[in-house]
PDB file of C-alpha atoms in Angstrom:
ATOM      1  CA  UNK I   1    -118.467 -22.719 -29.251  1.00 34.00           C
ATOM      2  CA  UNK I   2    -117.859 -25.384 -31.811  1.00 51.00           C
ATOM      3  CA  UNK I   3    -119.516 -28.762 -30.823  1.00 66.00           C
ATOM      4  CA  UNK I   4    -117.120 -31.626 -30.268  1.00 80.00           C
ATOM      5  CA  UNK I   5    -117.013 -34.118 -33.126  1.00 91.00           C
ATOM      6  CA  UNK I   6    -118.285 -37.537 -32.296  1.00 94.00           C
ATOM      7  CA  UNK I   7    -115.194 -40.227 -32.267  1.00 96.00           C
ATOM      8  CA  UNK I   8    -115.937 -43.648 -33.601  1.00 97.00           C
ATOM      9  CA  UNK I   9    -113.866 -46.806 -33.396  1.00 96.00           C
ATOM     10  CA  UNK I  10    -114.650 -49.708 -35.636  1.00 95.00           C
ATOM     11  CA  UNK I  11    -113.682 -53.447 -35.007  1.00 94.00           C
ATOM     12  CA  UNK I  12    -114.536 -55.173 -38.252  1.00 90.00           C
ATOM     13  CA  UNK I  13    -112.599 -57.993 -39.961  1.00 86.00           C
ATOM     14  CA  UNK I  14    -113.881 -57.512 -43.419  1.00 85.00           C
ATOM     15  CA  UNK I  15    -111.801 -54.851 -44.879  1.00 87.00           C
ATOM     16  CA  UNK I  16    -114.026 -53.423 -47.542  1.00 86.00           C
ATOM     17  CA  UNK I  17    -116.928 -53.173 -45.121  1.00 87.00           C
ATOM     18  CA  UNK I  18    -114.634 -51.521 -42.624  1.00 89.00           C
ATOM     19  CA  UNK I  19    -113.075 -49.038 -44.974  1.00 91.00           C
ATOM     20  CA  UNK I  20    -116.579 -48.194 -46.186  1.00 89.00           C
ATOM     21  CA  UNK I  21    -117.858 -47.417 -42.548  1.00 90.00           C
ATOM     22  CA  UNK I  22    -114.903 -45.044 -42.225  1.00 92.00           C
ATOM     23  CA  UNK I  23    -115.634 -43.212 -45.363  1.00 92.00           C
ATOM     24  CA  UNK I  24    -119.452 -42.977 -44.490  1.00 91.00           C
ATOM     25  CA  UNK I  25    -118.832 -41.599 -40.902  1.00 94.00           C
ATOM     26  CA  UNK I  26    -115.897 -39.295 -41.830  1.00 93.00           C
ATOM     27  CA  UNK I  27    -118.113 -38.091 -44.461  1.00 92.00           C
ATOM     28  CA  UNK I  28    -120.825 -37.256 -41.921  1.00 91.00           C
ATOM     29  CA  UNK I  29    -118.316 -35.121 -39.939  1.00 93.00           C
ATOM     30  CA  UNK I  30    -117.353 -37.728 -37.509  1.00 95.00           C
ATOM     31  CA  UNK I  31    -113.810 -38.770 -36.485  1.00 95.00           C
ATOM     32  CA  UNK I  32    -112.936 -42.329 -36.857  1.00 96.00           C
ATOM     33  CA  UNK I  33    -110.059 -42.895 -34.349  1.00 96.00           C
ATOM     34  CA  UNK I  34    -109.691 -46.574 -34.859  1.00 94.00           C
ATOM     35  CA  UNK I  35    -110.286 -49.048 -37.656  1.00 94.00           C
ATOM     36  CA  UNK I  36    -109.030 -52.716 -36.871  1.00 92.00           C
ATOM     37  CA  UNK I  37    -109.719 -56.224 -37.604  1.00 88.00           C
ATOM     38  CA  UNK I  38    -108.163 -57.517 -34.511  1.00 86.00           C
ATOM     39  CA  UNK I  39    -109.045 -56.763 -30.816  1.00 86.00           C
ATOM     40  CA  UNK I  40    -105.473 -56.262 -29.730  1.00 85.00           C
ATOM     41  CA  UNK I  41    -104.776 -53.104 -31.707  1.00 90.00           C
ATOM     42  CA  UNK I  42    -108.348 -51.967 -31.504  1.00 92.00           C
ATOM     43  CA  UNK I  43    -108.219 -51.843 -27.660  1.00 91.00           C
ATOM     44  CA  UNK I  44    -104.905 -50.438 -27.586  1.00 91.00           C
ATOM     45  CA  UNK I  45    -106.330 -47.450 -29.905  1.00 93.00           C
ATOM     46  CA  UNK I  46    -109.521 -47.367 -27.779  1.00 93.00           C
ATOM     47  CA  UNK I  47    -107.420 -46.826 -24.562  1.00 92.00           C
ATOM     48  CA  UNK I  48    -105.504 -43.841 -26.296  1.00 93.00           C
ATOM     49  CA  UNK I  49    -108.532 -42.090 -27.916  1.00 93.00           C
ATOM     50  CA  UNK I  50    -111.591 -42.943 -25.750  1.00 93.00           C
ATOM     51  CA  UNK I  51    -114.078 -42.731 -28.704  1.00 95.00           C
ATOM     52  CA  UNK I  52    -117.768 -42.053 -27.909  1.00 95.00           C
ATOM     53  CA  UNK I  53    -119.024 -45.044 -29.968  1.00 96.00           C
ATOM     54  CA  UNK I  54    -117.266 -48.421 -30.960  1.00 96.00           C
ATOM     55  CA  UNK I  55    -118.951 -50.335 -34.005  1.00 95.00           C
ATOM     56  CA  UNK I  56    -118.454 -53.963 -33.306  1.00 93.00           C
ATOM     57  CA  UNK I  57    -118.783 -57.073 -35.744  1.00 90.00           C
ATOM     58  CA  UNK I  58    -120.234 -59.802 -33.612  1.00 83.00           C
ATOM     59  CA  UNK I  59    -118.449 -62.682 -35.520  1.00 76.00           C
ATOM     60  CA  UNK I  60    -114.584 -61.886 -36.120  1.00 72.00           C
ATOM     61  CA  UNK I  61    -113.034 -64.494 -38.368  1.00 61.00           C
ATOM     62  CA  UNK I  62    -109.805 -64.855 -36.214  1.00 55.00           C
ATOM     63  CA  UNK I  63    -107.875 -67.777 -35.590  1.00 50.00           C
ATOM     64  CA  UNK I  64    -106.767 -66.536 -31.992  1.00 49.00           C
ATOM     65  CA  UNK I  65    -110.331 -66.093 -30.943  1.00 43.00           C
ATOM     66  CA  UNK I  66    -113.228 -68.490 -30.313  1.00 42.00           C
ATOM     67  CA  UNK I  67    -116.032 -68.112 -32.753  1.00 40.00           C
ATOM     68  CA  UNK I  68    -118.763 -66.792 -32.696  1.00 40.00           C
ATOM     69  CA  UNK I  69    -118.086 -65.541 -29.257  1.00 43.00           C
ATOM     70  CA  UNK I  70    -115.172 -63.070 -30.385  1.00 68.00           C
ATOM     71  CA  UNK I  71    -117.494 -59.910 -30.961  1.00 79.00           C
ATOM     72  CA  UNK I  72    -119.376 -60.708 -27.633  1.00 84.00           C
ATOM     73  CA  UNK I  73    -115.922 -61.015 -25.757  1.00 84.00           C
ATOM     74  CA  UNK I  74    -115.122 -57.555 -27.162  1.00 87.00           C
ATOM     75  CA  UNK I  75    -118.661 -56.232 -26.149  1.00 89.00           C
ATOM     76  CA  UNK I  76    -117.824 -57.558 -22.600  1.00 85.00           C
ATOM     77  CA  UNK I  77    -114.417 -55.833 -22.532  1.00 87.00           C
ATOM     78  CA  UNK I  78    -115.560 -52.389 -23.625  1.00 90.00           C
ATOM     79  CA  UNK I  79    -118.262 -52.715 -20.856  1.00 86.00           C
ATOM     80  CA  UNK I  80    -115.862 -53.800 -18.100  1.00 84.00           C
ATOM     81  CA  UNK I  81    -112.841 -51.305 -18.889  1.00 88.00           C
ATOM     82  CA  UNK I  82    -114.262 -48.686 -21.121  1.00 89.00           C
ATOM     83  CA  UNK I  83    -117.852 -48.106 -19.503  1.00 88.00           C
ATOM     84  CA  UNK I  84    -118.039 -44.494 -21.358  1.00 91.00           C
ATOM     85  CA  UNK I  85    -117.665 -46.038 -24.700  1.00 94.00           C
ATOM     86  CA  UNK I  86    -121.197 -47.009 -26.148  1.00 94.00           C
ATOM     87  CA  UNK I  87    -120.923 -50.217 -28.108  1.00 94.00           C
ATOM     88  CA  UNK I  88    -123.006 -50.590 -31.306  1.00 94.00           C
ATOM     89  CA  UNK I  89    -123.176 -54.069 -33.008  1.00 93.00           C
ATOM     90  CA  UNK I  90    -123.300 -54.435 -36.649  1.00 88.00           C
ATOM     91  CA  UNK I  91    -124.157 -58.080 -37.443  1.00 86.00           C
ATOM     92  CA  UNK I  92    -125.674 -60.388 -39.893  1.00 81.00           C
ATOM     93  CA  UNK I  93    -127.248 -62.653 -37.059  1.00 82.00           C
ATOM     94  CA  UNK I  94    -131.035 -62.033 -36.488  1.00 80.00           C
ATOM     95  CA  UNK I  95    -131.654 -64.387 -33.524  1.00 82.00           C
ATOM     96  CA  UNK I  96    -133.692 -62.589 -30.817  1.00 81.00           C
ATOM     97  CA  UNK I  97    -131.874 -64.411 -28.063  1.00 82.00           C
ATOM     98  CA  UNK I  98    -128.446 -63.297 -29.355  1.00 84.00           C
ATOM     99  CA  UNK I  99    -129.522 -59.708 -29.599  1.00 84.00           C
ATOM    100  CA  UNK I 100    -130.659 -59.797 -26.070  1.00 82.00           C
ATOM    101  CA  UNK I 101    -127.281 -61.572 -25.187  1.00 84.00           C
ATOM    102  CA  UNK I 102    -125.499 -58.572 -26.717  1.00 87.00           C
ATOM    103  CA  UNK I 103    -127.475 -56.026 -24.866  1.00 84.00           C
ATOM    104  CA  UNK I 104    -126.761 -57.909 -21.544  1.00 83.00           C
ATOM    105  CA  UNK I 105    -123.182 -57.686 -22.319  1.00 85.00           C
ATOM    106  CA  UNK I 106    -123.388 -54.024 -22.606  1.00 86.00           C
ATOM    107  CA  UNK I 107    -124.128 -53.138 -26.124  1.00 90.00           C
ATOM    108  CA  UNK I 108    -126.143 -49.800 -26.452  1.00 91.00           C
ATOM    109  CA  UNK I 109    -127.560 -50.980 -30.026  1.00 90.00           C
ATOM    110  CA  UNK I 110    -127.704 -53.662 -32.486  1.00 91.00           C
ATOM    111  CA  UNK I 111    -128.203 -53.319 -36.291  1.00 89.00           C
ATOM    112  CA  UNK I 112    -128.594 -55.948 -39.001  1.00 84.00           C
ATOM    113  CA  UNK I 113    -126.152 -55.525 -41.890  1.00 80.00           C
ATOM    114  CA  UNK I 114    -128.378 -56.783 -44.389  1.00 74.00           C
ATOM    115  CA  UNK I 115    -131.082 -53.974 -44.055  1.00 74.00           C
ATOM    116  CA  UNK I 116    -129.219 -50.908 -42.830  1.00 77.00           C
ATOM    117  CA  UNK I 117    -128.177 -48.231 -45.095  1.00 81.00           C
ATOM    118  CA  UNK I 118    -125.384 -45.575 -44.614  1.00 84.00           C
ATOM    119  CA  UNK I 119    -127.780 -42.839 -43.248  1.00 86.00           C
ATOM    120  CA  UNK I 120    -129.171 -45.455 -40.761  1.00 87.00           C
ATOM    121  CA  UNK I 121    -125.678 -46.202 -39.616  1.00 90.00           C
ATOM    122  CA  UNK I 122    -124.968 -42.524 -38.979  1.00 92.00           C
ATOM    123  CA  UNK I 123    -128.191 -41.859 -37.394  1.00 91.00           C
ATOM    124  CA  UNK I 124    -127.535 -44.871 -35.090  1.00 91.00           C
ATOM    125  CA  UNK I 125    -124.150 -43.529 -33.909  1.00 94.00           C
ATOM    126  CA  UNK I 126    -125.677 -40.201 -33.195  1.00 92.00           C
ATOM    127  CA  UNK I 127    -128.666 -41.710 -31.207  1.00 91.00           C
ATOM    128  CA  UNK I 128    -126.590 -44.059 -28.983  1.00 92.00           C
ATOM    129  CA  UNK I 129    -124.316 -40.790 -28.337  1.00 92.00           C
ATOM    130  CA  UNK I 130    -127.217 -39.260 -26.989  1.00 89.00           C
ATOM    131  CA  UNK I 131    -128.033 -42.257 -24.780  1.00 88.00           C
ATOM    132  CA  UNK I 132    -130.665 -44.181 -26.630  1.00 86.00           C
ATOM    133  CA  UNK I 133    -130.794 -47.918 -27.022  1.00 83.00           C
ATOM    134  CA  UNK I 134    -131.364 -49.277 -30.398  1.00 84.00           C
ATOM    135  CA  UNK I 135    -132.791 -52.403 -31.765  1.00 78.00           C
ATOM    136  CA  UNK I 136    -133.487 -53.830 -35.197  1.00 69.00           C
ATOM    137  CA  UNK I 137    -136.842 -52.675 -36.738  1.00 60.00           C
ATOM    138  CA  UNK I 138    -139.318 -55.599 -36.231  1.00 55.00           C
ATOM    139  CA  UNK I 139    -137.592 -57.044 -33.064  1.00 57.00           C
ATOM    140  CA  UNK I 140    -139.343 -56.935 -29.958  1.00 47.00           C
ATOM    141  CA  UNK I 141    -137.498 -58.682 -27.012  1.00 43.00           C
ATOM    142  CA  UNK I 142    -139.008 -59.706 -23.918  1.00 44.00           C
ATOM    143  CA  UNK I 143    -138.987 -57.899 -21.599  1.00 46.00           C
ATOM    144  CA  UNK I 144    -138.776 -54.665 -23.754  1.00 42.00           C
ATOM    145  CA  UNK I 145    -135.590 -52.728 -23.533  1.00 43.00           C
ATOM    146  CA  UNK I 146    -135.574 -49.149 -22.012  1.00 46.00           C
ATOM    147  CA  UNK I 147    -136.009 -46.629 -24.764  1.00 45.00           C
ATOM    148  CA  UNK I 148    -137.139 -49.106 -27.449  1.00 40.00           C
ATOM    149  CA  UNK I 149    -140.534 -48.381 -28.862  1.00 45.00           C
ATOM    150  CA  UNK I 150    -141.986 -51.117 -31.226  1.00 40.00           C
ATOM    151  CA  UNK I 151    -143.119 -49.434 -34.442  1.00 43.00           C
ATOM    152  CA  UNK I 152    -146.110 -51.703 -35.844  1.00 41.00           C
ATOM    153  CA  UNK I 153    -146.026 -51.872 -39.850  1.00 41.00           C
ATOM    154  CA  UNK I 154    -149.356 -51.455 -41.185  1.00 43.00           C
ATOM    155  CA  UNK I 155    -149.665 -52.400 -44.991  1.00 44.00           C
ATOM    156  CA  UNK I 156    -148.222 -49.583 -47.152  1.00 50.00           C
ATOM    157  CA  UNK I 157    -148.686 -48.543 -50.758  1.00 52.00           C
ATOM    158  CA  UNK I 158    -145.927 -50.122 -52.925  1.00 65.00           C
ATOM    159  CA  UNK I 159    -143.931 -46.896 -53.092  1.00 74.00           C
ATOM    160  CA  UNK I 160    -143.867 -46.289 -49.281  1.00 78.00           C
ATOM    161  CA  UNK I 161    -142.770 -49.887 -48.610  1.00 80.00           C
ATOM    162  CA  UNK I 162    -139.595 -49.094 -50.381  1.00 83.00           C
ATOM    163  CA  UNK I 163    -138.697 -46.631 -47.711  1.00 85.00           C
ATOM    164  CA  UNK I 164    -137.343 -47.239 -44.210  1.00 85.00           C
ATOM    165  CA  UNK I 165    -139.578 -46.117 -41.251  1.00 84.00           C
ATOM    166  CA  UNK I 166    -137.198 -43.270 -40.781  1.00 88.00           C
ATOM    167  CA  UNK I 167    -137.431 -42.118 -44.511  1.00 88.00           C
ATOM    168  CA  UNK I 168    -141.138 -42.320 -44.167  1.00 87.00           C
ATOM    169  CA  UNK I 169    -140.956 -40.018 -41.085  1.00 88.00           C
ATOM    170  CA  UNK I 170    -138.764 -37.461 -43.205  1.00 91.00           C
ATOM    171  CA  UNK I 171    -141.147 -37.684 -46.239  1.00 90.00           C
ATOM    172  CA  UNK I 172    -143.874 -36.904 -43.853  1.00 88.00           C
ATOM    173  CA  UNK I 173    -142.325 -33.557 -42.673  1.00 89.00           C
ATOM    174  CA  UNK I 174    -141.426 -32.825 -46.285  1.00 89.00           C
ATOM    175  CA  UNK I 175    -145.097 -33.302 -47.191  1.00 85.00           C
ATOM    176  CA  UNK I 176    -146.018 -30.892 -44.434  1.00 83.00           C
ATOM    177  CA  UNK I 177    -143.643 -28.146 -45.826  1.00 85.00           C
ATOM    178  CA  UNK I 178    -141.024 -28.552 -43.188  1.00 87.00           C
ATOM    179  CA  UNK I 179    -137.406 -27.347 -44.044  1.00 90.00           C
ATOM    180  CA  UNK I 180    -134.307 -29.500 -43.301  1.00 91.00           C
ATOM    181  CA  UNK I 181    -133.486 -27.667 -40.047  1.00 90.00           C
ATOM    182  CA  UNK I 182    -136.994 -28.201 -38.825  1.00 88.00           C
ATOM    183  CA  UNK I 183    -136.997 -32.022 -39.620  1.00 90.00           C
ATOM    184  CA  UNK I 184    -133.603 -32.349 -37.840  1.00 88.00           C
ATOM    185  CA  UNK I 185    -134.643 -30.459 -34.858  1.00 87.00           C
ATOM    186  CA  UNK I 186    -137.868 -32.379 -34.665  1.00 86.00           C
ATOM    187  CA  UNK I 187    -136.347 -35.711 -35.148  1.00 86.00           C
ATOM    188  CA  UNK I 188    -133.312 -35.049 -33.180  1.00 85.00           C
ATOM    189  CA  UNK I 189    -130.896 -35.817 -35.883  1.00 88.00           C
ATOM    190  CA  UNK I 190    -128.409 -33.671 -37.939  1.00 88.00           C
ATOM    191  CA  UNK I 191    -129.106 -31.710 -40.957  1.00 88.00           C
ATOM    192  CA  UNK I 192    -126.526 -33.757 -42.641  1.00 89.00           C
ATOM    193  CA  UNK I 193    -128.481 -37.015 -41.702  1.00 90.00           C
ATOM    194  CA  UNK I 194    -131.715 -35.452 -43.138  1.00 91.00           C
ATOM    195  CA  UNK I 195    -130.045 -34.661 -46.315  1.00 91.00           C
ATOM    196  CA  UNK I 196    -128.802 -38.388 -46.506  1.00 90.00           C
ATOM    197  CA  UNK I 197    -132.384 -39.620 -46.028  1.00 90.00           C
ATOM    198  CA  UNK I 198    -133.801 -37.139 -48.417  1.00 92.00           C
ATOM    199  CA  UNK I 199    -131.289 -38.490 -51.263  1.00 90.00           C
ATOM    200  CA  UNK I 200    -132.193 -41.891 -50.557  1.00 89.00           C
ATOM    201  CA  UNK I 201    -135.943 -41.169 -50.778  1.00 90.00           C
ATOM    202  CA  UNK I 202    -135.317 -39.254 -54.195  1.00 89.00           C
ATOM    203  CA  UNK I 203    -133.791 -42.333 -55.581  1.00 88.00           C
ATOM    204  CA  UNK I 204    -136.390 -44.747 -54.425  1.00 88.00           C
ATOM    205  CA  UNK I 205    -139.327 -42.771 -55.479  1.00 87.00           C
ATOM    206  CA  UNK I 206    -137.906 -41.151 -58.453  1.00 84.00           C
ATOM    207  CA  UNK I 207    -138.908 -37.575 -57.748  1.00 80.00           C
ATOM    208  CA  UNK I 208    -136.992 -34.657 -59.344  1.00 79.00           C
ATOM    209  CA  UNK I 209    -137.406 -32.024 -56.815  1.00 85.00           C
ATOM    210  CA  UNK I 210    -138.600 -31.273 -53.276  1.00 86.00           C
ATOM    211  CA  UNK I 211    -142.029 -30.000 -54.556  1.00 83.00           C
ATOM    212  CA  UNK I 212    -142.693 -33.168 -56.340  1.00 83.00           C
ATOM    213  CA  UNK I 213    -141.700 -35.101 -53.515  1.00 85.00           C
ATOM    214  CA  UNK I 214    -144.166 -33.263 -51.122  1.00 84.00           C
ATOM    215  CA  UNK I 215    -147.050 -33.599 -53.536  1.00 79.00           C
ATOM    216  CA  UNK I 216    -146.195 -37.530 -54.049  1.00 82.00           C
ATOM    217  CA  UNK I 217    -145.924 -37.893 -50.244  1.00 81.00           C
ATOM    218  CA  UNK I 218    -149.408 -36.475 -49.990  1.00 76.00           C
ATOM    219  CA  UNK I 219    -150.873 -38.595 -52.681  1.00 75.00           C
ATOM    220  CA  UNK I 220    -149.501 -41.697 -50.986  1.00 78.00           C
ATOM    221  CA  UNK I 221    -150.959 -40.862 -47.795  1.00 78.00           C
ATOM    222  CA  UNK I 222    -147.706 -40.497 -45.812  1.00 80.00           C
ATOM    223  CA  UNK I 223    -148.428 -39.590 -42.212  1.00 80.00           C
ATOM    224  CA  UNK I 224    -147.357 -35.966 -41.581  1.00 79.00           C
ATOM    225  CA  UNK I 225    -146.639 -34.364 -38.177  1.00 78.00           C
ATOM    226  CA  UNK I 226    -149.644 -32.849 -36.286  1.00 64.00           C
ATOM    227  CA  UNK I 227    -147.169 -30.102 -34.965  1.00 61.00           C
ATOM    228  CA  UNK I 228    -146.682 -28.516 -38.252  1.00 59.00           C
TER     229      UNK I 228
END
């Protein structure tokens, strides 16, 4: 039986960014059922389609909504009227108190726009669908949120510092000889997301093939999974 495609709704006032998100998510095999700049038509479409995840911009530049509370109000509406829909915030605001306020309003995750890539957005959607709660890397709220495991960042070689924590995990599996299916299964993500991470790693490290990538990972001392 074919698995149900993940349905995503987007509330984002910047058209270029919204359309880019739509393209990325559709390319990852998801269905974008709503893409709006204004809450009115957004919620009307959410009511019709009941998406699994709603991507919400925290600050919507709309005259009819008080700023910067517009996105927060949208989170509260989703929580109160559509509790089955997982809310994932995409915002440029980095204040810890604001992130915690979003979580209290019902958000399942919070991503900083400035340091999140396409693969990370896709993976974040997949993870909140599974019931995980996501916070930006480097943020440790008090008290810690359920499901959040802080990842201390020790000093890294220059090449490894270019990679995200998830990309370093993927590189560790490659260095250990794992194929894409094994990586996907071990990390709880799709093979498509694994491929997106590997493409990003290729670009950042300049390797020409998987064998070179595995050797480079070993040379750089990337942590390899003990289970392989």
